Amino acid sequence: MNFDFSDDQKFLKDEARKFLQANCPASRVRKVLEDDSMAYDADLWKSVAAQGWLGAAIPEAHGGLGLGHLELCVIAEELGRVVAPIPFASTVYMLAEAIMLAGSDAQKATYLPRIAAGEIIGCLATSEGPGAVSAATVSASVEGGKLSGVKIPVTDGDIADVALVLAKEGGQAGLYLVDMAGVTREALKTLDPTRDAARLTFSGARAERLGGAGEGLNLLEQILDRAAILLAFEQTGGADRSLEMAKEYALERYAFGRTIASYQAIKHKLADMYVKNELARSNAYYGAWALNTDASELPIAASAARIAASEAFWFASKENIQTHGGIGFTWQMDCHFYYRRSRQLSLVAGAPRVWKERLVSHLERRNAAA
Amino acid sequence: MDFNDSAEEAAYRAQVKIWLEANAPKAHPGSDPEGSDSLAASRAWQAKKAAAGYACITWPKEWGGQGGTPLQSVIFGQEEAGYPIPGNPFQIGLGMCVPTVMNFADEATKQRFAGPAIRGEEIWCQLFSEPSGGSDVAAARTKAERASDGSGDWIINGQKVWTTGAQFSDFGIVIVRTDPDVPKHKGLTMFWIDMRDPAVEVKPIHQMSGGSGFNEVFFTDLRIKDSQRLGGIGDGWKVSLVTLMNERLAVGGATGMGWSQFMEVARQTPGMDGGPALKDSSLREKLADWYVQAEGLKHTRNRTMTALSRGQTPGPESSIGKIVSAVQMQDLANEALEMLDQYGIINDVDLAPQHGGFQSSVMFAPGLRIAGGTDEILKNIIAERVLGLPGDIRVDKDVAFKDMPTGR
């Protein structure tokens, strides 16, 4: 049994933590949160690129480090711990993963080296309005290589150089790589301003299909499965940090003559957080194994990882505020960074209820096949 | 990251598989888990394992064990579970009682007890809980006093409760009050006793679930030798911590009715619109949650095994098992009842789906949430030992036991 990260991977994780402690303190996150003109932390983005993290899982032949997905998982967890205000998920978990999964040789050669070098930011544009994305919600269309339609919201859409867009061509859904030059972008007000989002209006933008015709929804599921596992590590990192914050505060705060950490109401709350966080971590680990080995269990593992991590981060981030009491509800405290990010991460790749339905559908198929 | 055995583990597993194939029972011994046929079958299987070196794999060689690794023990357990083996009434004795004896008794006593226990010839029980204290074991009132004849013997009077297996146990370890004039933790002493002594009376407890897996045990002037003392006079609490260290590992959380049985029944039960209940979205959402919890526990165990495989001490994550599984057992089984609608009240094994397994689970789950550490005590343990939060303020800490307030 070898169900853990290797010493090298743990070393990378420690190094990533040190690097982010130095380069992504809460004050930097706050700056992006409060400064409307800052869509993301461009300096942090550059230094993360210089670390090679953007290309951690991209093969060396395409300019990456060629490490693997387990390495990307440990980096993701550390980014989640510090609620890093950079378009890492959009660019790496979604765009790069999509191209590695389904891109032609030419597409790989065009995009992957530039992603690894930090030269392009990506985004995934699937939603067009309220409700879960499905074939029925797609109005955007491609004709003669030109894309028209509106996507809202698109995380990192206001800063992206390349969009991966779900659109229909001849009535069939496909995924299209679109150069963002000339696309109309309007920044949106969102719950988590440390990760901006936009409304994108495409009016005849040049669109190049990724993968086969009519393969869009199928391919999107595969991309989201991969992204879900990496996002689960970010969520687990955020959930763990939320628990730590609650614990640190509870040990320092006095009420009725003793620390609030000595009251069972608080102790049991923190124990509940711990249990959810460990369930999330164990499911994320299984997802990491499935992602790294491209196992047939990947869709089920991804669903479980996403559901467990979404639940853990939501619970930990809200109960962290509760543990802090009144001060936790103030703008000056950092608790709301995690609460906001927990909402962003739970919704960005489809809400947990959608994933629960997907999970049970997969289980039904697996049991029928058995 | 993989799920493969190391070379040594694979070799051990292969050896275990060969031995089990040649020696393990191929058919179920009998349906009554507490019946005498079943006990005989359990003893026979234990003796076979002991002769082949598969009982007490992790015990040191000087105790009669194999000096093996915890992972070898896990591997044997995994492989053994593939056969219809009889129940294991030796678990509490070999996991908790006898190791306590081996740690604290004199050489002659150790020699006397280890072998018969390993071979399944003698069964042990653990006598800790009392009517006055389940979570608060140190509040024990059962008392031991020196005999007045100067022999040094002790006379025990009082009552224990929730004693698993007392009805067929030969020996037991018991924690008793030897000094009521000092605070509660300081006046306790541990002894081993002969359960077959006429001064020991065992009465089965009729559980709310209908069964009787536990007992009340009454002591009326039970006379024992001072040589039966385990550890110093007044050191009983410290000795009990050694015993309890293993309890949370020994009390398993596994139950028969999980998400896959729920799914199977949901496929065959009509739902709200006449289609199968499995198509009801509210059920699907819960099913997903239970699956995710069960997988979370499974992979947490895999993380624990990985630590063992690497020769490391497992992390604190292994402490979450029973809290999650006991609560899930209750919720999942109840949801199954509600899915069956009016029919859910039927617990006739011939009529109810899964032979009434969900109904049994609903009735047994309250016990599982209490046994081996209540949900609340387990959360205290996580908060204090894992997260490092302060212990509760103890109002009885500096009070002599005899002056402690008591209620029911």
GROMACS .gro file of N, CA, C and O in nm, chain A residues 117-187:
model
  284
  117ALA      N    1   0.511   2.903  -1.987
  117ALA     CA    2   0.597   3.020  -1.969
  117ALA      C    3   0.522   3.137  -1.904
  117ALA      O    4   0.581   3.241  -1.876
  118GLY      N    5   0.393   3.122  -1.884
  118GLY     CA    6   0.316   3.231  -1.823
  118GLY      C    7   0.281   3.340  -1.922
  118GLY      O    8   0.246   3.452  -1.883
  119GLU      N    9   0.288   3.310  -2.051
  119GLU     CA   10   0.261   3.412  -2.153
  119GLU      C   11   0.112   3.426  -2.183
  119GLU      O   12   0.070   3.529  -2.232
  120ILE      N   13   0.035   3.322  -2.157
  120ILE     CA   14  -0.108   3.335  -2.182
  120ILE      C   15  -0.190   3.287  -2.061
  120ILE      O   16  -0.153   3.193  -1.991
  121ILE      N   17  -0.301   3.358  -2.044
  121ILE     CA   18  -0.397   3.323  -1.940
  121ILE      C   19  -0.517   3.262  -2.011
  121ILE      O   20  -0.557   3.310  -2.118
  122GLY      N   21  -0.572   3.157  -1.952
  122GLY     CA   22  -0.686   3.092  -2.015
  122GLY      C   23  -0.815   3.113  -1.937
  122GLY      O   24  -0.813   3.164  -1.824
  123CYS      N   25  -0.926   3.076  -1.999
  123CYS     CA   26  -1.054   3.073  -1.927
  123CYS      C   27  -1.144   2.969  -1.994
  123CYS      O   28  -1.122   2.932  -2.110
  124LEU      N   29  -1.240   2.921  -1.917
  124LEU     CA   30  -1.336   2.824  -1.968
  124LEU      C   31  -1.473   2.890  -1.968
  124LEU      O   32  -1.522   2.934  -1.864
  125ALA      N   33  -1.534   2.900  -2.087
  125ALA     CA   34  -1.661   2.972  -2.101
  125ALA      C   35  -1.770   2.874  -2.140
  125ALA      O   36  -1.779   2.831  -2.256
  126THR      N   37  -1.853   2.838  -2.041
  126THR     CA   38  -1.961   2.743  -2.070
  126THR      C   39  -2.098   2.798  -2.034
  126THR      O   40  -2.196   2.774  -2.103
  127SER      N   41  -2.108   2.876  -1.926
  127SER     CA   42  -2.238   2.922  -1.875
  127SER      C   43  -2.290   3.040  -1.958
  127SER      O   44  -2.213   3.127  -2.000
  128GLU      N   45  -2.423   3.042  -1.977
  128GLU     CA   46  -2.483   3.157  -2.047
  128GLU      C   47  -2.591   3.224  -1.961
  128GLU      O   48  -2.652   3.322  -2.003
  129GLY      N   49  -2.615   3.170  -1.842
  129GLY     CA   50  -2.716   3.228  -1.755
  129GLY      C   51  -2.737   3.142  -1.633
  129GLY      O   52  -2.661   3.048  -1.609
  130PRO      N   53  -2.841   3.172  -1.556
  130PRO     CA   54  -2.866   3.095  -1.433
  130PRO      C   55  -2.892   2.946  -1.463
  130PRO      O   56  -2.950   2.914  -1.567
  131GLY      N   57  -2.850   2.860  -1.371
  131GLY     CA   58  -2.879   2.717  -1.384
  131GLY      C   59  -2.763   2.637  -1.439
  131GLY      O   60  -2.664   2.691  -1.489
  132ALA      N   61  -2.777   2.506  -1.426
  132ALA     CA   62  -2.670   2.415  -1.466
  132ALA      C   63  -2.654   2.413  -1.618
  132ALA      O   64  -2.752   2.422  -1.692
  133VAL      N   65  -2.530   2.399  -1.663
  133VAL     CA   66  -2.500   2.395  -1.807
  133VAL      C   67  -2.538   2.259  -1.864
  133VAL      O   68  -2.508   2.155  -1.806
  134SER      N   69  -2.608   2.262  -1.977
  134SER     CA   70  -2.640   2.138  -2.048
  134SER      C   71  -2.654   2.175  -2.196
  134SER      O   72  -2.643   2.293  -2.233
  135ALA      N   73  -2.680   2.074  -2.277
  135ALA     CA   74  -2.696   2.101  -2.421
  135ALA      C   75  -2.804   2.207  -2.443
  135ALA      O   76  -2.795   2.290  -2.534
  136ALA      N   77  -2.905   2.205  -2.355
  136ALA     CA   78  -3.019   2.296  -2.373
  136ALA      C   79  -2.985   2.441  -2.344
  136ALA      O   80  -3.057   2.532  -2.387
  137THR      N   81  -2.877   2.466  -2.268
  137THR     CA   82  -2.847   2.604  -2.231
  137THR      C   83  -2.747   2.670  -2.326
  137THR      O   84  -2.707   2.784  -2.305
  138VAL      N   85  -2.702   2.596  -2.427
  138VAL     CA   86  -2.599   2.650  -2.517
  138VAL      C   87  -2.664   2.719  -2.637
  138VAL      O   88  -2.728   2.654  -2.720
  139SER      N   89  -2.647   2.851  -2.644
  139SER     CA   90  -2.694   2.925  -2.761
  139SER      C   91  -2.579   2.970  -2.850
  139SER      O   92  -2.598   2.996  -2.969
  140ALA      N   93  -2.462   2.986  -2.788
  140ALA     CA   94  -2.346   3.031  -2.866
  140ALA      C   95  -2.326   2.936  -2.983
  140ALA      O   96  -2.343   2.815  -2.970
  141SER      N   97  -2.292   2.994  -3.099
  141SER     CA   98  -2.279   2.907  -3.216
  141SER      C   99  -2.159   2.945  -3.302
  141SER      O  100  -2.112   3.058  -3.300
  142VAL      N  101  -2.113   2.842  -3.372
  142VAL     CA  102  -1.997   2.859  -3.461
  142VAL      C  103  -2.042   2.830  -3.602
  142VAL      O  104  -2.113   2.732  -3.628
  143GLU      N  105  -2.004   2.920  -3.693
  143GLU     CA  106  -2.034   2.899  -3.834
  143GLU      C  107  -1.914   2.944  -3.915
  143GLU      O  108  -1.866   3.057  -3.896
  144GLY      N  109  -1.865   2.854  -3.996
  144GLY     CA  110  -1.749   2.889  -4.079
  144GLY      C  111  -1.631   2.936  -3.998
  144GLY      O  112  -1.561   3.031  -4.038
  145GLY      N  113  -1.610   2.872  -3.880
  145GLY     CA  114  -1.494   2.908  -3.799
  145GLY      C  115  -1.510   3.037  -3.723
  145GLY      O  116  -1.413   3.088  -3.665
  146LYS      N  117  -1.630   3.093  -3.721
  146LYS     CA  118  -1.653   3.220  -3.648
  146LYS      C  119  -1.755   3.196  -3.537
  146LYS      O  120  -1.861   3.137  -3.561
  147LEU      N  121  -1.721   3.242  -3.417
  147LEU     CA  122  -1.807   3.221  -3.300
  147LEU      C  123  -1.889   3.346  -3.267
  147LEU      O  124  -1.835   3.457  -3.263
  148SER      N  125  -2.018   3.323  -3.242
  148SER     CA  126  -2.103   3.433  -3.195
  148SER      C  127  -2.183   3.387  -3.075
  148SER      O  128  -2.224   3.271  -3.068
  149GLY      N  129  -2.203   3.478  -2.980
  149GLY     CA  130  -2.281   3.444  -2.861
  149GLY      C  131  -2.227   3.513  -2.738
  149GLY      O  132  -2.127   3.586  -2.744
  150VAL      N  133  -2.296   3.489  -2.628
  150VAL     CA  134  -2.261   3.555  -2.501
  150VAL      C  135  -2.240   3.449  -2.394
  150VAL      O  136  -2.319   3.355  -2.383
  151LYS      N  137  -2.133   3.464  -2.317
  151LYS     CA  138  -2.107   3.372  -2.205
  151LYS      C  139  -2.098   3.453  -2.075
  151LYS      O  140  -2.028   3.555  -2.070
  152ILE      N  141  -2.170   3.409  -1.976
  152ILE     CA  142  -2.169   3.477  -1.847
  152ILE      C  143  -2.202   3.379  -1.736
  152ILE      O  144  -2.296   3.302  -1.751
  153PRO      N  145  -2.129   3.376  -1.625
  153PRO     CA  146  -2.003   3.445  -1.602
  153PRO      C  147  -1.887   3.358  -1.649
  153PRO      O  148  -1.898   3.235  -1.650
  154VAL      N  149  -1.776   3.422  -1.684
  154VAL     CA  150  -1.655   3.349  -1.722
  154VAL      C  151  -1.544   3.392  -1.627
  154VAL      O  152  -1.498   3.507  -1.632
  155THR      N  153  -1.505   3.301  -1.538
  155THR     CA  154  -1.398   3.333  -1.443
  155THR      C  155  -1.270   3.362  -1.520
  155THR      O  156  -1.233   3.286  -1.610
  156ASP      N  157  -1.207   3.472  -1.486
  156ASP     CA  158  -1.084   3.521  -1.551
  156ASP      C  159  -1.108   3.561  -1.697
  156ASP      O  160  -1.012   3.584  -1.771
  157GLY      N  161  -1.233   3.573  -1.738
  157GLY     CA  162  -1.265   3.613  -1.876
  157GLY      C  163  -1.217   3.753  -1.909
  157GLY      O  164  -1.188   3.784  -2.025
  158ASP      N  165  -1.206   3.840  -1.807
  158ASP     CA  166  -1.162   3.977  -1.835
  158ASP      C  167  -1.013   3.989  -1.857
  158ASP      O  168  -0.966   4.092  -1.905
  159ILE      N  169  -0.936   3.887  -1.820
  159ILE     CA  170  -0.791   3.896  -1.837
  159ILE      C  171  -0.735   3.789  -1.928
  159ILE      O  172  -0.615   3.785  -1.955
  160ALA      N  173  -0.821   3.699  -1.977
  160ALA     CA  174  -0.771   3.583  -2.052
  160ALA      C  175  -0.724   3.622  -2.192
  160ALA      O  176  -0.776   3.715  -2.254
  161ASP      N  177  -0.626   3.546  -2.240
  161ASP     CA  178  -0.579   3.562  -2.378
  161ASP      C  179  -0.646   3.459  -2.469
  161ASP      O  180  -0.661   3.481  -2.588
  162VAL      N  181  -0.682   3.347  -2.409
  162VAL     CA  182  -0.744   3.239  -2.486
  162VAL      C  183  -0.864   3.186  -2.407
  162VAL      O  184  -0.854   3.165  -2.286
  163ALA      N  185  -0.975   3.168  -2.477
  163ALA     CA  186  -1.093   3.111  -2.412
  163ALA      C  187  -1.122   2.974  -2.472
  163ALA      O  188  -1.103   2.953  -2.592
  164LEU      N  189  -1.167   2.883  -2.386
  164LEU     CA  190  -1.218   2.755  -2.433
  164LEU      C  191  -1.369   2.765  -2.419
  164LEU      O  192  -1.420   2.778  -2.307
  165VAL      N  193  -1.439   2.762  -2.533
  165VAL     CA  194  -1.580   2.800  -2.533
  165VAL      C  195  -1.667   2.682  -2.577
  165VAL      O  196  -1.637   2.616  -2.678
  166LEU      N  197  -1.776   2.660  -2.503
  166LEU     CA  198  -1.875   2.560  -2.542
  166LEU      C  199  -1.975   2.626  -2.635
  166LEU      O  200  -2.039   2.725  -2.598
  167ALA      N  201  -1.986   2.572  -2.757
  167ALA     CA  202  -2.077   2.633  -2.856
  167ALA      C  203  -2.130   2.525  -2.949
  167ALA      O  204  -2.079   2.412  -2.951
  168LYS      N  205  -2.234   2.558  -3.024
  168LYS     CA  206  -2.291   2.461  -3.116
  168LYS      C  207  -2.251   2.493  -3.259
  168LYS      O  208  -2.242   2.610  -3.298
  169GLU      N  209  -2.228   2.388  -3.333
  169GLU     CA  210  -2.198   2.404  -3.476
  169GLU      C  211  -2.281   2.299  -3.548
  169GLU      O  212  -2.268   2.179  -3.519
  170GLY      N  213  -2.369   2.344  -3.636
  170GLY     CA  214  -2.458   2.251  -3.703
  170GLY      C  215  -2.544   2.174  -3.604
  170GLY      O  216  -2.570   2.055  -3.621
  171GLY      N  217  -2.584   2.239  -3.494
  171GLY     CA  218  -2.671   2.176  -3.394
  171GLY      C  219  -2.598   2.089  -3.295
  171GLY      O  220  -2.657   2.040  -3.199
  172GLN      N  221  -2.468   2.066  -3.316
  172GLN     CA  222  -2.391   1.979  -3.225
  172GLN      C  223  -2.298   2.061  -3.136
  172GLN      O  224  -2.233   2.154  -3.185
  173ALA      N  225  -2.292   2.026  -3.007
  173ALA     CA  226  -2.206   2.101  -2.915
  173ALA      C  227  -2.060   2.062  -2.936
  173ALA      O  228  -2.027   1.944  -2.950
  174GLY      N  229  -1.974   2.164  -2.936
  174GLY     CA  230  -1.831   2.141  -2.945
  174GLY      C  231  -1.757   2.238  -2.855
  174GLY      O  232  -1.816   2.332  -2.802
  175LEU      N  233  -1.629   2.210  -2.835
  175LEU     CA  234  -1.545   2.303  -2.758
  175LEU      C  235  -1.452   2.372  -2.855
  175LEU      O  236  -1.392   2.309  -2.942
  176TYR      N  237  -1.437   2.503  -2.839
  176TYR     CA  238  -1.359   2.582  -2.934
  176TYR      C  239  -1.257   2.669  -2.863
  176TYR      O  240  -1.287   2.731  -2.760
  177LEU      N  241  -1.138   2.670  -2.919
  177LEU     CA  242  -1.033   2.760  -2.871
  177LEU      C  243  -1.051   2.893  -2.942
  177LEU      O  244  -1.058   2.898  -3.066
  178VAL      N  245  -1.060   2.999  -2.864
  178VAL     CA  246  -1.087   3.130  -2.923
  178VAL      C  247  -0.983   3.230  -2.874
  178VAL      O  248  -0.959   3.242  -2.754
  179ASP      N  249  -0.922   3.300  -2.969
  179ASP     CA  250  -0.830   3.409  -2.936
  179ASP      C  251  -0.914   3.526  -2.885
  179ASP      O  252  -1.010   3.566  -2.950
  180MET      N  253  -0.877   3.579  -2.769
  180MET     CA  254  -0.964   3.679  -2.705
  180MET      C  255  -0.948   3.819  -2.762
  180MET      O  256  -1.024   3.909  -2.722
  181ALA      N  257  -0.851   3.838  -2.851
  181ALA     CA  258  -0.836   3.970  -2.911
  181ALA      C  259  -0.964   4.004  -2.986
  181ALA      O  260  -1.014   3.926  -3.067
  182GLY      N  261  -1.021   4.120  -2.956
  182GLY     CA  262  -1.141   4.163  -3.026
  182GLY      C  263  -1.271   4.115  -2.965
  182GLY      O  264  -1.379   4.154  -3.011
  183VAL      N  265  -1.263   4.033  -2.860
  183VAL     CA  266  -1.385   3.989  -2.793
  183VAL      C  267  -1.425   4.095  -2.690
  183VAL      O  268  -1.340   4.151  -2.621
  184THR      N  269  -1.554   4.125  -2.682
  184THR     CA  270  -1.600   4.226  -2.587
  184THR      C  271  -1.610   4.165  -2.449
  184THR      O  272  -1.675   4.061  -2.430
  185ARG      N  273  -1.545   4.230  -2.352
  185ARG     CA  274  -1.546   4.179  -2.215
  185ARG      C  275  -1.599   4.286  -2.121
  185ARG      O  276  -1.556   4.400  -2.128
  186GLU      N  277  -1.687   4.246  -2.036
  186GLU     CA  278  -1.734   4.338  -1.932
  186GLU      C  279  -1.712   4.269  -1.798
  186GLU      O  280  -1.766   4.161  -1.774
  187ALA      N  281  -1.635   4.335  -1.712
  187ALA     CA  282  -1.608   4.278  -1.580
  187ALA      C  283  -1.737   4.273  -1.499
  187ALA      O  284  -1.821   4.364  -1.509
   0.00000   0.00000   0.00000
